[in-house]
Short mmCIF file of C-alpha atoms in Angstrom, two decimals:
data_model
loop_
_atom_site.label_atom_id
_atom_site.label_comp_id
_atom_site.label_asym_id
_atom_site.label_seq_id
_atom_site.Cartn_x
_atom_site.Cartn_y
_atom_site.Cartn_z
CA UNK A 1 6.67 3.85 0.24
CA UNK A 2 5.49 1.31 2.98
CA UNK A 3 6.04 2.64 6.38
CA UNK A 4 6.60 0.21 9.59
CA UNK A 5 5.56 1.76 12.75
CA UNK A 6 6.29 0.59 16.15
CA UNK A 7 4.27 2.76 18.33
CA UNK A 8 1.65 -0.24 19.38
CA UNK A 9 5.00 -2.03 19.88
CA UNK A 10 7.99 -0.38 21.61
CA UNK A 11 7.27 -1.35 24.61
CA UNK A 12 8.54 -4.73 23.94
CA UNK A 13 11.33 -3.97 22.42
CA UNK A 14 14.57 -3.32 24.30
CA UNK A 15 17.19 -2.07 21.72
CA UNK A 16 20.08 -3.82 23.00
CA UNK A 17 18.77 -7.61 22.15
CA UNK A 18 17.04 -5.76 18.83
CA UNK A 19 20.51 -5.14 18.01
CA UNK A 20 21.46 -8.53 16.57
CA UNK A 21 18.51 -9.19 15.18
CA UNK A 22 19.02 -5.78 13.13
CA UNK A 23 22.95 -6.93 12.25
CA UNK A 24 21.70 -10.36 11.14
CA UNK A 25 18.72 -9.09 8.96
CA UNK A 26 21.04 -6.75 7.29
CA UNK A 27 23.65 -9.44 6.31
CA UNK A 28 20.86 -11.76 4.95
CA UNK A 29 20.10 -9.17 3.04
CA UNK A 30 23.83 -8.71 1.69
CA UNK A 31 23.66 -12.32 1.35
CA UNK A 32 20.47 -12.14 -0.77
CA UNK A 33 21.90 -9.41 -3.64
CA UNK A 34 25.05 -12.01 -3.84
CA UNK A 35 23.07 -14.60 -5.06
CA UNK A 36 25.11 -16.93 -3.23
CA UNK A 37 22.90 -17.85 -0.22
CA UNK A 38 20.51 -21.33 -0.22
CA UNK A 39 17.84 -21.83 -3.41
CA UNK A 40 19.96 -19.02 -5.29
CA UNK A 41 18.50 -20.33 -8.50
CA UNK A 42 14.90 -18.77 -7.79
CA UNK A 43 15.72 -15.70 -7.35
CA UNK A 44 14.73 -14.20 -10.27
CA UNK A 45 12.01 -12.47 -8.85
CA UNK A 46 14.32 -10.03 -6.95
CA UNK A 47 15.10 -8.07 -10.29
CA UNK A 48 12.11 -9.05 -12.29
CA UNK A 49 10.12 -5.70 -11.99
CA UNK A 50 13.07 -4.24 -14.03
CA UNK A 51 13.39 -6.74 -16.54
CA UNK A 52 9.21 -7.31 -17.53
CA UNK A 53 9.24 -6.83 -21.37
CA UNK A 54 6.32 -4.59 -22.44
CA UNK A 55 6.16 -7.22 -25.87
CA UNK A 56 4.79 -9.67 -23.25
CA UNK A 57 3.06 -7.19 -20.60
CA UNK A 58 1.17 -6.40 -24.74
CA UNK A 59 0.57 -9.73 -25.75
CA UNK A 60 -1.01 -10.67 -22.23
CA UNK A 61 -3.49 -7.71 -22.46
CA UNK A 62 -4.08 -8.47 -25.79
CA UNK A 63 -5.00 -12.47 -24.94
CA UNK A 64 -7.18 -11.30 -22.05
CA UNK A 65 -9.01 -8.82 -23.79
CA UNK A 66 -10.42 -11.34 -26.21
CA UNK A 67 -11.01 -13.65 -23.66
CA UNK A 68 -13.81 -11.25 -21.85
CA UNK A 69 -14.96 -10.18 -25.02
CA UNK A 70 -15.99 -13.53 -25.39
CA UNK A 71 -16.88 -14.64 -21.64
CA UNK A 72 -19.25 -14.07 -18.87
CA UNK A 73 -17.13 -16.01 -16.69
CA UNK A 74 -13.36 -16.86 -16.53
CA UNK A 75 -12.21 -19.80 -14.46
CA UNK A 76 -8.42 -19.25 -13.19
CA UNK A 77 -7.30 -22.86 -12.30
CA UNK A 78 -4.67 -23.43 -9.82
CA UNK A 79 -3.19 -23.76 -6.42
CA UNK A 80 -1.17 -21.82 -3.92
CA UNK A 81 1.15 -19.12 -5.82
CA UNK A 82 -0.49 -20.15 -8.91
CA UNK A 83 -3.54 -18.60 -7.84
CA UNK A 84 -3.40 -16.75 -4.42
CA UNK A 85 -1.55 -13.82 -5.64
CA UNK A 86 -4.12 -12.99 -8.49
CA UNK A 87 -6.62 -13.61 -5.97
CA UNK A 88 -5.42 -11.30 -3.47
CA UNK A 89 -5.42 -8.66 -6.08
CA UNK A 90 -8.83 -9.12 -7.19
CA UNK A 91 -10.64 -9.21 -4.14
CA UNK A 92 -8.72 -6.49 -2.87
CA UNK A 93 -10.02 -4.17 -5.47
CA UNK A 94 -12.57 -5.38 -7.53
CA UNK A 95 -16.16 -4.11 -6.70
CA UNK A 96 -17.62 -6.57 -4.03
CA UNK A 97 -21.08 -6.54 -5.99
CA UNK A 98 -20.90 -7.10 -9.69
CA UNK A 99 -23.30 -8.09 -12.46
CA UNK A 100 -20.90 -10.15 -15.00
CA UNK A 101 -21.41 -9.74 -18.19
CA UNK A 102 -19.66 -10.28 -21.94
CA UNK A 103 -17.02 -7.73 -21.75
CA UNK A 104 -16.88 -7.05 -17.74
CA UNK A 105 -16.78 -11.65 -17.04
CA UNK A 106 -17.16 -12.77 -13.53
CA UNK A 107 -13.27 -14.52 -11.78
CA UNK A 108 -13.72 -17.82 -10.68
CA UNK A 109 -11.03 -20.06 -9.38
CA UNK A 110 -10.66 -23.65 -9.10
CA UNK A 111 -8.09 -26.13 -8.62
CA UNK A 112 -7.44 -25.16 -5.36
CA UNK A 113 -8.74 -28.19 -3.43
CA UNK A 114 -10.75 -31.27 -4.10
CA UNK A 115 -14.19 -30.56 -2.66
CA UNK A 116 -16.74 -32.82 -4.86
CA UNK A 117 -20.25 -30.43 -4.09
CA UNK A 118 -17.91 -27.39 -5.45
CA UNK A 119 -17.07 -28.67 -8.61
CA UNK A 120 -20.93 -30.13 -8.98
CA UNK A 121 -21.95 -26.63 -8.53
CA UNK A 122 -19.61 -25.35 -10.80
CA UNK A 123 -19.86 -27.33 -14.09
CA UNK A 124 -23.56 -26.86 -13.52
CA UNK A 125 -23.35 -22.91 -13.08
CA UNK A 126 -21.26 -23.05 -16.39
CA UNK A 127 -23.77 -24.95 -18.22
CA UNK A 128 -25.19 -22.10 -19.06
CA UNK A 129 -22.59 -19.50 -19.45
CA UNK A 130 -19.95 -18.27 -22.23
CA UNK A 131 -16.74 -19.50 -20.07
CA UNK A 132 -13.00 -19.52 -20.61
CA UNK A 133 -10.24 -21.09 -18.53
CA UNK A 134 -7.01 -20.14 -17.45
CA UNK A 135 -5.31 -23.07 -16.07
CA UNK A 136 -1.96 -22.36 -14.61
CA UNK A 137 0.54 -25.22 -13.55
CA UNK A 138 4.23 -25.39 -14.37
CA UNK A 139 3.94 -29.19 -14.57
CA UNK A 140 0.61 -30.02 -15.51
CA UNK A 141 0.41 -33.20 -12.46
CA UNK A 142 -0.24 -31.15 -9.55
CA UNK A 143 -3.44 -33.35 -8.35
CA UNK A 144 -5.55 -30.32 -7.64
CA UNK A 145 -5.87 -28.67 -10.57
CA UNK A 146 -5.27 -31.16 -13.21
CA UNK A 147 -8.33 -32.64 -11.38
CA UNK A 148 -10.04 -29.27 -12.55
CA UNK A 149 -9.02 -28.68 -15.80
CA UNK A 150 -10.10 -33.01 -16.55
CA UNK A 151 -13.35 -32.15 -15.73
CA UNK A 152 -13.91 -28.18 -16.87
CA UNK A 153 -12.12 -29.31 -20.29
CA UNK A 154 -14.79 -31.93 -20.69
CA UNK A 155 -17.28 -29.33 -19.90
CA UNK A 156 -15.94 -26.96 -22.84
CA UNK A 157 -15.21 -29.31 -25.30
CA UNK A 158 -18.89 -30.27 -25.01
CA UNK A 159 -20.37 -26.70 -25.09
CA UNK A 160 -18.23 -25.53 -27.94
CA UNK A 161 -16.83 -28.46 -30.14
CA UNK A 162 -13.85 -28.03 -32.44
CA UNK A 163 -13.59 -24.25 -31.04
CA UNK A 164 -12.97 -25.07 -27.22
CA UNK A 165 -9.08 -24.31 -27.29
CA UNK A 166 -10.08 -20.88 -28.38
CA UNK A 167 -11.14 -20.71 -24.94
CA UNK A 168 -8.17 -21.73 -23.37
CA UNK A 169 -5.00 -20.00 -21.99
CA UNK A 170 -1.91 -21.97 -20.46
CA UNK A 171 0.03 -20.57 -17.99
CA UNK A 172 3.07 -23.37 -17.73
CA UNK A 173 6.62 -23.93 -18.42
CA UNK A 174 8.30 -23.05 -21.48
CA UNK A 175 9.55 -26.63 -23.41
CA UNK A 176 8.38 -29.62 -20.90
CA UNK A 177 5.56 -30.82 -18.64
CA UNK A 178 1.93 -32.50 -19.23
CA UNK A 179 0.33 -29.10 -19.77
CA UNK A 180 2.87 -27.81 -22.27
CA UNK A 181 2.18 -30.56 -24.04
CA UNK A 182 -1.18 -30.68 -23.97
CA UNK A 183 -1.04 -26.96 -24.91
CA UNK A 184 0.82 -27.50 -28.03
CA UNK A 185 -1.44 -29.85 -29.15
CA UNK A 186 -4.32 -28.18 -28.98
CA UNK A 187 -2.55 -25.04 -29.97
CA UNK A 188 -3.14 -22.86 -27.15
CA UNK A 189 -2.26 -19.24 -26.16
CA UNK A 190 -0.08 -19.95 -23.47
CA UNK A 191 2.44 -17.60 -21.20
CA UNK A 192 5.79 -18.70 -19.24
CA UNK A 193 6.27 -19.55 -15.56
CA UNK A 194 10.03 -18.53 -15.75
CA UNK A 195 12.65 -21.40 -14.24
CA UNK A 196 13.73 -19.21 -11.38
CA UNK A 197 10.54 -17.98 -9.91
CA UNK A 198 9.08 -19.87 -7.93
CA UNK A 199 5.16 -20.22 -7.08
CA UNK A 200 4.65 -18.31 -3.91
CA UNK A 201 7.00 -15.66 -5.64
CA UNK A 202 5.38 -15.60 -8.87
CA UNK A 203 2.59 -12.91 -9.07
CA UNK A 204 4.87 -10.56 -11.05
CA UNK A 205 4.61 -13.46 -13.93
CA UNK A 206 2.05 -13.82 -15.91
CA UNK A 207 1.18 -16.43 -13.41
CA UNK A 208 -0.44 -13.36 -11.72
CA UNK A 209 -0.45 -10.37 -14.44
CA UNK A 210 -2.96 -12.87 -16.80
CA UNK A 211 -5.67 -13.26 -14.62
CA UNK A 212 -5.51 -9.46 -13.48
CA UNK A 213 -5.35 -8.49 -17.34
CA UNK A 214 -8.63 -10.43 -17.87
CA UNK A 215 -10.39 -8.87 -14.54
CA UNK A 216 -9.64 -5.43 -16.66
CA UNK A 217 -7.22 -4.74 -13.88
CA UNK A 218 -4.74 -2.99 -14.88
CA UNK A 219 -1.61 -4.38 -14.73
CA UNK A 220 0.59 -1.46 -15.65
CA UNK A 221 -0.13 -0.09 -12.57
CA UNK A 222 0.46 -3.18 -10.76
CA UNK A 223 3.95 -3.08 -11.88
CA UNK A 224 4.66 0.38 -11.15
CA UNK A 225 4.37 -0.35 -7.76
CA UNK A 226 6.71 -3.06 -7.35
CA UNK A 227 8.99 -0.89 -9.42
CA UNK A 228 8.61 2.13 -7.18
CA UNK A 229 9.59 -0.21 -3.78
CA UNK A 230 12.45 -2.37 -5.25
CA UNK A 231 14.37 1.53 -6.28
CA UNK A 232 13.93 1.91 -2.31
CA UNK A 233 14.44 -1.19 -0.27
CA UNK A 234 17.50 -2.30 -2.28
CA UNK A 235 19.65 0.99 -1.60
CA UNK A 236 18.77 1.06 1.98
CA UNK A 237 21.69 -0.18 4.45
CA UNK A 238 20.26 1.19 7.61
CA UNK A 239 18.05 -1.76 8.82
CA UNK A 240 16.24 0.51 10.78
CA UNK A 241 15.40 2.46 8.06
CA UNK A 242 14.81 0.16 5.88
CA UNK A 243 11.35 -1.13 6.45
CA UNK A 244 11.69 -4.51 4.98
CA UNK A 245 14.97 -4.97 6.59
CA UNK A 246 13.46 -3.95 10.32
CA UNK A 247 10.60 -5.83 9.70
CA UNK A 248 12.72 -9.35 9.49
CA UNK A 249 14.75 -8.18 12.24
CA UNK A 250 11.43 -7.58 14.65
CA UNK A 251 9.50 -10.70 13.51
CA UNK A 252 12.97 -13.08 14.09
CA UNK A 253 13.44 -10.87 17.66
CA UNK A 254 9.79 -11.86 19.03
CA UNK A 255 10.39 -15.11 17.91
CA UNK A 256 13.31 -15.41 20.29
CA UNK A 257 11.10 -14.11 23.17
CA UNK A 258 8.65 -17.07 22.70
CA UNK A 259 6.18 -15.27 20.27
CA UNK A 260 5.80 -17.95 17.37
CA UNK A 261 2.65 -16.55 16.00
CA UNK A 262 2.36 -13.92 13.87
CA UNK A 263 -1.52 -12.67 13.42
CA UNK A 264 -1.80 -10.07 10.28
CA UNK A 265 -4.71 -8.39 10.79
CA UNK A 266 -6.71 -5.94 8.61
CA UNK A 267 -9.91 -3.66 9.07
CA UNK A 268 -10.82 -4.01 5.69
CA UNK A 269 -12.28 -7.09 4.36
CA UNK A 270 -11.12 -6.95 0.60
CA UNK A 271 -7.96 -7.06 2.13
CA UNK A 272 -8.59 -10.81 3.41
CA UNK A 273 -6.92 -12.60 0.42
CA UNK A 274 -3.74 -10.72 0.52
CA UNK A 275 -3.64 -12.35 4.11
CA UNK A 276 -3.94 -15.72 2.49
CA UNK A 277 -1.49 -15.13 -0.21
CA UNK A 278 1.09 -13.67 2.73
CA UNK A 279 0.37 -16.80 4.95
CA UNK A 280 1.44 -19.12 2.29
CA UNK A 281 4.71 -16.79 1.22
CA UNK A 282 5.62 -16.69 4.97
CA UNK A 283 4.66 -20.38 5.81
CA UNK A 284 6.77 -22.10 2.91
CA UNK A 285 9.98 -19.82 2.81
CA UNK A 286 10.32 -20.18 6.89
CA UNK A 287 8.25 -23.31 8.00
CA UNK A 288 11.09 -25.97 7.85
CA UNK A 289 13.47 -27.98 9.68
CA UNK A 290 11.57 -27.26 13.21
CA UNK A 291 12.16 -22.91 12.70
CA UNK A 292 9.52 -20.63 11.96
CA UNK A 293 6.89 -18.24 12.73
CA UNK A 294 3.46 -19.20 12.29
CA UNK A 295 1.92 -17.40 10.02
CA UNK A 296 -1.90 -16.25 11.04
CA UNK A 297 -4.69 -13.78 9.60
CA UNK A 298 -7.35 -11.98 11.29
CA UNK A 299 -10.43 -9.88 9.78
CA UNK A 300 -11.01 -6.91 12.20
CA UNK A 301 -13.55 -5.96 13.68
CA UNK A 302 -15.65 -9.25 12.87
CA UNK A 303 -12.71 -11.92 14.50
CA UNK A 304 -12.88 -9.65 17.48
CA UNK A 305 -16.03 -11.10 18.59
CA UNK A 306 -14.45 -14.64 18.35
CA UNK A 307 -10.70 -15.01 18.30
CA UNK A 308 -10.13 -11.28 20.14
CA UNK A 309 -10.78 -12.98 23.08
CA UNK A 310 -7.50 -15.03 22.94
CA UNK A 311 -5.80 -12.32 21.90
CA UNK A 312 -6.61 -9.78 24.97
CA UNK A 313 -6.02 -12.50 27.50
CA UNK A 314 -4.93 -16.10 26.26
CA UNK A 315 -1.47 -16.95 26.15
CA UNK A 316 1.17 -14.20 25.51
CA UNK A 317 2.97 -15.66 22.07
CA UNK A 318 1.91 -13.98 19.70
CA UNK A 319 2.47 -10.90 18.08
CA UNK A 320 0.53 -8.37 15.08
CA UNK A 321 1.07 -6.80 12.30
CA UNK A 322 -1.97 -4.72 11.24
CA UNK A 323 -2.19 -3.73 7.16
CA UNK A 324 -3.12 -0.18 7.69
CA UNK A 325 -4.55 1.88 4.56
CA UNK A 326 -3.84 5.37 4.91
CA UNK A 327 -7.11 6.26 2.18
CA UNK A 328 -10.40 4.33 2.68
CA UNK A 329 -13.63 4.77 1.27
CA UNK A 330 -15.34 6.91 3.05
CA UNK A 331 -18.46 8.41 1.56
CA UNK A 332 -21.26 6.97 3.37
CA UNK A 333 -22.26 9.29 6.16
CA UNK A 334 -24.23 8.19 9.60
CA UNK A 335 -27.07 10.38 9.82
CA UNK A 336 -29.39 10.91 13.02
CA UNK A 337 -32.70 9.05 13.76
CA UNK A 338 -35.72 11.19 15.14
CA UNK A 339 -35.77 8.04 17.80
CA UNK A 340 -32.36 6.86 18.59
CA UNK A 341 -33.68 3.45 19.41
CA UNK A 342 -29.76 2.20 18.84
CA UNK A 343 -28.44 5.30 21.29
CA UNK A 344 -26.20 5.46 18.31
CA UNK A 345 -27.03 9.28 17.43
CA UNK A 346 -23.51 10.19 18.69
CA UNK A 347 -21.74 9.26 15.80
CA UNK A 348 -24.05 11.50 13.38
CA UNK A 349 -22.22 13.46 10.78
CA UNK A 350 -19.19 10.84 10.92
CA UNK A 351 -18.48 8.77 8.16
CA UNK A 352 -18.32 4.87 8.16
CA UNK A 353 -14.57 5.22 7.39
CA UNK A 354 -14.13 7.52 10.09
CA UNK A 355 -16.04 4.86 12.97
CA UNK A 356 -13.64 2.22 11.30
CA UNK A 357 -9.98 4.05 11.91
CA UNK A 358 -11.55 4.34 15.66
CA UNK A 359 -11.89 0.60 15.60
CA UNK A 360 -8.79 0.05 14.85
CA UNK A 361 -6.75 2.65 16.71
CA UNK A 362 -8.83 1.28 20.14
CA UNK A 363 -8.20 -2.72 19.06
CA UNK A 364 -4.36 -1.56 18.72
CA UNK A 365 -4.21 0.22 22.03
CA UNK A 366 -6.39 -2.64 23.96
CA UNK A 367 -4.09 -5.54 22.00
CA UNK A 368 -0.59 -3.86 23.55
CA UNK A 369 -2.29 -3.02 26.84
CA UNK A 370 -2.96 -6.83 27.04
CA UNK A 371 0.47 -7.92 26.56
CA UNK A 372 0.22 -8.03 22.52
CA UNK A 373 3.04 -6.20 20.50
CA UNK A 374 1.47 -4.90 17.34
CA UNK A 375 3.04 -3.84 14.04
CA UNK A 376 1.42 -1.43 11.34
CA UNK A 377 2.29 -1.66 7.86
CA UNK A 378 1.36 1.28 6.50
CA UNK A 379 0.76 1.87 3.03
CA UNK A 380 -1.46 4.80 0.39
CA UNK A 381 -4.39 2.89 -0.38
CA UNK A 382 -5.82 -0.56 -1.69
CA UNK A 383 -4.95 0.02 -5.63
CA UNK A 384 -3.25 -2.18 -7.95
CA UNK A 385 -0.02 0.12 -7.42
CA UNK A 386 -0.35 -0.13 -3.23
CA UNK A 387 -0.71 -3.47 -3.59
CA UNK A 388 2.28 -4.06 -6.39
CA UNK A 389 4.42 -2.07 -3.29
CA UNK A 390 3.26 -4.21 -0.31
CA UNK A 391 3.52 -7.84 -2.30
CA UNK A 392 6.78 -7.47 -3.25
CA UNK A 393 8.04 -5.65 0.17
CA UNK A 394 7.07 -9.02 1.67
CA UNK A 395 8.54 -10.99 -0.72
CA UNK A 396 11.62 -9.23 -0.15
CA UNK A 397 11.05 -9.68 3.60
CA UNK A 398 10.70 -13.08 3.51
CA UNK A 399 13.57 -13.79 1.85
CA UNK A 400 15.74 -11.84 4.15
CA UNK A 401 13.83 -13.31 7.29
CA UNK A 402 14.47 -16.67 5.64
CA UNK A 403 18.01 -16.09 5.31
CA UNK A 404 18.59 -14.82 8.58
CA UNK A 405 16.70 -17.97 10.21
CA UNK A 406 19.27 -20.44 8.20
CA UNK A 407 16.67 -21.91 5.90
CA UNK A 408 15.95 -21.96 2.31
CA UNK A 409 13.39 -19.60 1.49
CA UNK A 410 12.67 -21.06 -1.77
CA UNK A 411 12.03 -24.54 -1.76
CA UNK A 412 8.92 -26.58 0.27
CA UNK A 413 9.96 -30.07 0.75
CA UNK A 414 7.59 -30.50 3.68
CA UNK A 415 4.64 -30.39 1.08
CA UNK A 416 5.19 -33.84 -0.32
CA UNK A 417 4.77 -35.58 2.21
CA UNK A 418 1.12 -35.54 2.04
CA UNK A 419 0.93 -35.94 -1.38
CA UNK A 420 2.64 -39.31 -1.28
CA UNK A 421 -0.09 -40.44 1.18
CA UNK A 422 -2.27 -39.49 -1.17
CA UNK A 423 -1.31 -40.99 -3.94
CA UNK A 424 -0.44 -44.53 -2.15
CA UNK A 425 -4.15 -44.63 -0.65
CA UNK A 426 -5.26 -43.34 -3.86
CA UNK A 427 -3.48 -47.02 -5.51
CA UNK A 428 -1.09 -44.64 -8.07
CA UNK A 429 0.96 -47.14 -10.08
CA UNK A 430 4.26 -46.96 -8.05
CA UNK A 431 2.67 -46.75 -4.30
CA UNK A 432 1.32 -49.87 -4.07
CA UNK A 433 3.51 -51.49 -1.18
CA UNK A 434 3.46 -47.46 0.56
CA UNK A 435 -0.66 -47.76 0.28
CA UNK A 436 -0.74 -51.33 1.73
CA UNK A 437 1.28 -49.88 4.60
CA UNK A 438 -0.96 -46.67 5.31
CA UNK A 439 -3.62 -49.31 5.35
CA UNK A 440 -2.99 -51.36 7.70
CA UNK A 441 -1.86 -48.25 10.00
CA UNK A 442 -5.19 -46.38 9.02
CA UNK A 443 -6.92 -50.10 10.22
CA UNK A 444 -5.24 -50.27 13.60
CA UNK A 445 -6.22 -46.85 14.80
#
């Protein structure tokens, strides 16, 4: 099970003001298993890990199995839960240096912004390759990746005629939507975004088991792990014994002594993607109507020589919560040098794992000297189950931290607003007075 531990942090902590914090955690919490509290119709990724049905946990493997029998490359398209939560499971565990092959295909993703040199790049590195897409969007508009799929559907219907929607896989809603449509047409495989998850809380869908499935990742696993937290964390009462639980309760009391930045840090660079996927959970469920922790990521020990300045002596609000592995690879052993040029001789014998915990056991100790309370999420090792354990511990947190803010922790209204900038500068039929206006105030400064 995850552990929290306080031990880089207890000296900011005086129980007394914890104490409300711990009482209003636990409530949200009360108030999340009613499914009475704000955006009560998403939560249907609270139970979910109970209710998968192996018929579709079957069919999925099946699908992806034939896709990278037939694929050197697979492009997942999509953006923000459609494609972070996948992603933060493949990097986190997939081999950092791979030859892709038929059989064992190289994960690309697109659809995540609109960079023009990216997708040039792309279509051209495809040209040449045995490709298959898995687009994911529940309505088939979202600019980003419908942008993607225009132009890598072009790309496939030229390479392989009549037999591109072979190639295809739509991950979408179940009866409406552009892509649903589109997919029926063509006569695509396609899987279900389910009405009451929502994106940011959708890895447990296929949204998230597909593109693991077709990495030959095994998603069995995956799902044992958020099987083997949820039998925990939901029986707890004791919010101090409850990780998820104490966790809200200590990121809500900083808050409320002026630290509105929370830095997750890691030592572990295939663990950098799970920080992405964990900024966006945290940033949409809490970022609204002026409340919120800002959610930040750190690689350790490479953002020490840049932003670890700030964080040993700039401005006191923030706080850290350090993903802490308790395996690591460690197999590669320092050995000595007859010349010692690098005076590094010292750390003979040790392995690189071993120099790494030291890293991060001084950074810890020099962070909370400086004035920096630091959390440690501790948790077995970075495997599909570890990882099925700590993604849906922080969804669970969220939700609770949400609650006990007084916001919704399911919806995002705040992202809109750029869009509709967008789209008025952009001339979409409907904006045309908006994109006049952003125009003329564009002009003037």
């Amino acid at each position: 099970m995850i552990r929290l531990e306080t031990r880089f942090a207890s000296s900011f902590i005086q129980s007394s003001k914890l104490e409300p914090f711990l009482e209003k955690s636990e409530s949200a919490r009360l108030t999340l298993h009613s499914s009475q509290g704000q955006g009560k119709e998403y939560l249907g990724w609270l139970y979910l890990p109970k209710e998968l049905k192996n018929s579709e946990i079957e069919r999925m493997t099946q699908v992806a199995e034939r896709l990278r029998n037939s694929s050197e490359v697979i492009v997942v398209i999509g953006i923000g839960g459609s494609y972070l939560g996948s992603r933060a499971v493949l990097e986190a565990t997939l081999p950092f240096f791979k030859k892709p092959s038929i059989g064992n295909p190289e994960i690309i993703f697109a659809g995540h912004h609109l960079e023009s040199r990216y997708f040039s790049e792309l279509i051209e590195y495809l040209e040449d390759k045995n490709f298959s897409i898995n687009v994911i969007s529940k309505s088939g508009t979202t600019t980003e990746p419908a942008i993607a799929f225009r132009l890598l559907w072009e790309l496939l219907r030229k390479k392989y005629g009549s037999s591109a929607s072979s190639r295809v896989v739509a991950t979408t809603d179940s009866s409406k939507g552009v892509l649903k449509k589109f997919a029926d047409s063509e006569k695509l495989d396609t899987f279900t975004i389910p009405d009451n998850v929502g994106g940011r809380y959708s890895v447990l869908t296929p949204v998230g088991l597909f593109p693991l499935a077709v990495a030959g990742i095994s998603i069995s696993k995956f799902i044992l792990g958020f099987q083997n937290i949820l039998n925990d964390i939901h029986s707890i009462t004791d919010p101090t014994r409850n990780p998820a639980t104490y966790y809200s309760a200590l990121r809500n009391y900083f808050l409320s002594e002026g630290r509105y930045i929370e830095v997750l840090a890691n030592f572990n660079p295939s663990l950098r993607y799970v920080s992405e996927w964990w900024k966006q959970l945290f940033g949409e469920s809490e970022g609204k109507e002026n409340k919120g922790i800002f959610p930040a990521s750190m690689d350790f020990t490479t953002d020490l020589h840049s932003l670890g300045q700030y964080i040993q002596e700039g401005k006191r609000i923030l706080f850290e919560t350090v993903l802490s592995p308790s395996e690591v690879c460690s197999n590669l052993t320092l050995k000595p040098t007859q010349d010692n040029l690098d005076s590094l001789n010292f750390l003979s014998g040790n392995t690189l794992g071993y120099v790494n915990e030291q890293a991060r056991l001084g950074t810890l100790l020099a962070h909370a000297d400086g004035g920096v309370p630091c959390l440690e999420l501790v948790f077995p090792d970075i495997s599909p189950q570890s990882l099925g354990e700590l993604m849906y511990f922080f969804e669970y947190s969220c939700a609770i931290s949400g609650y006990s803010l007084g916001v919704n922790p399911f919806d995002q209204p705040g992202v809109e607003a750029y869009k509709k900038n967008m789209f008025a500068l952009l001339n979409k039929p409907g904006f045309e007075q908006e994109g006049e206006t952003l125009r003329k105030r564009i002009s003037r400064n």
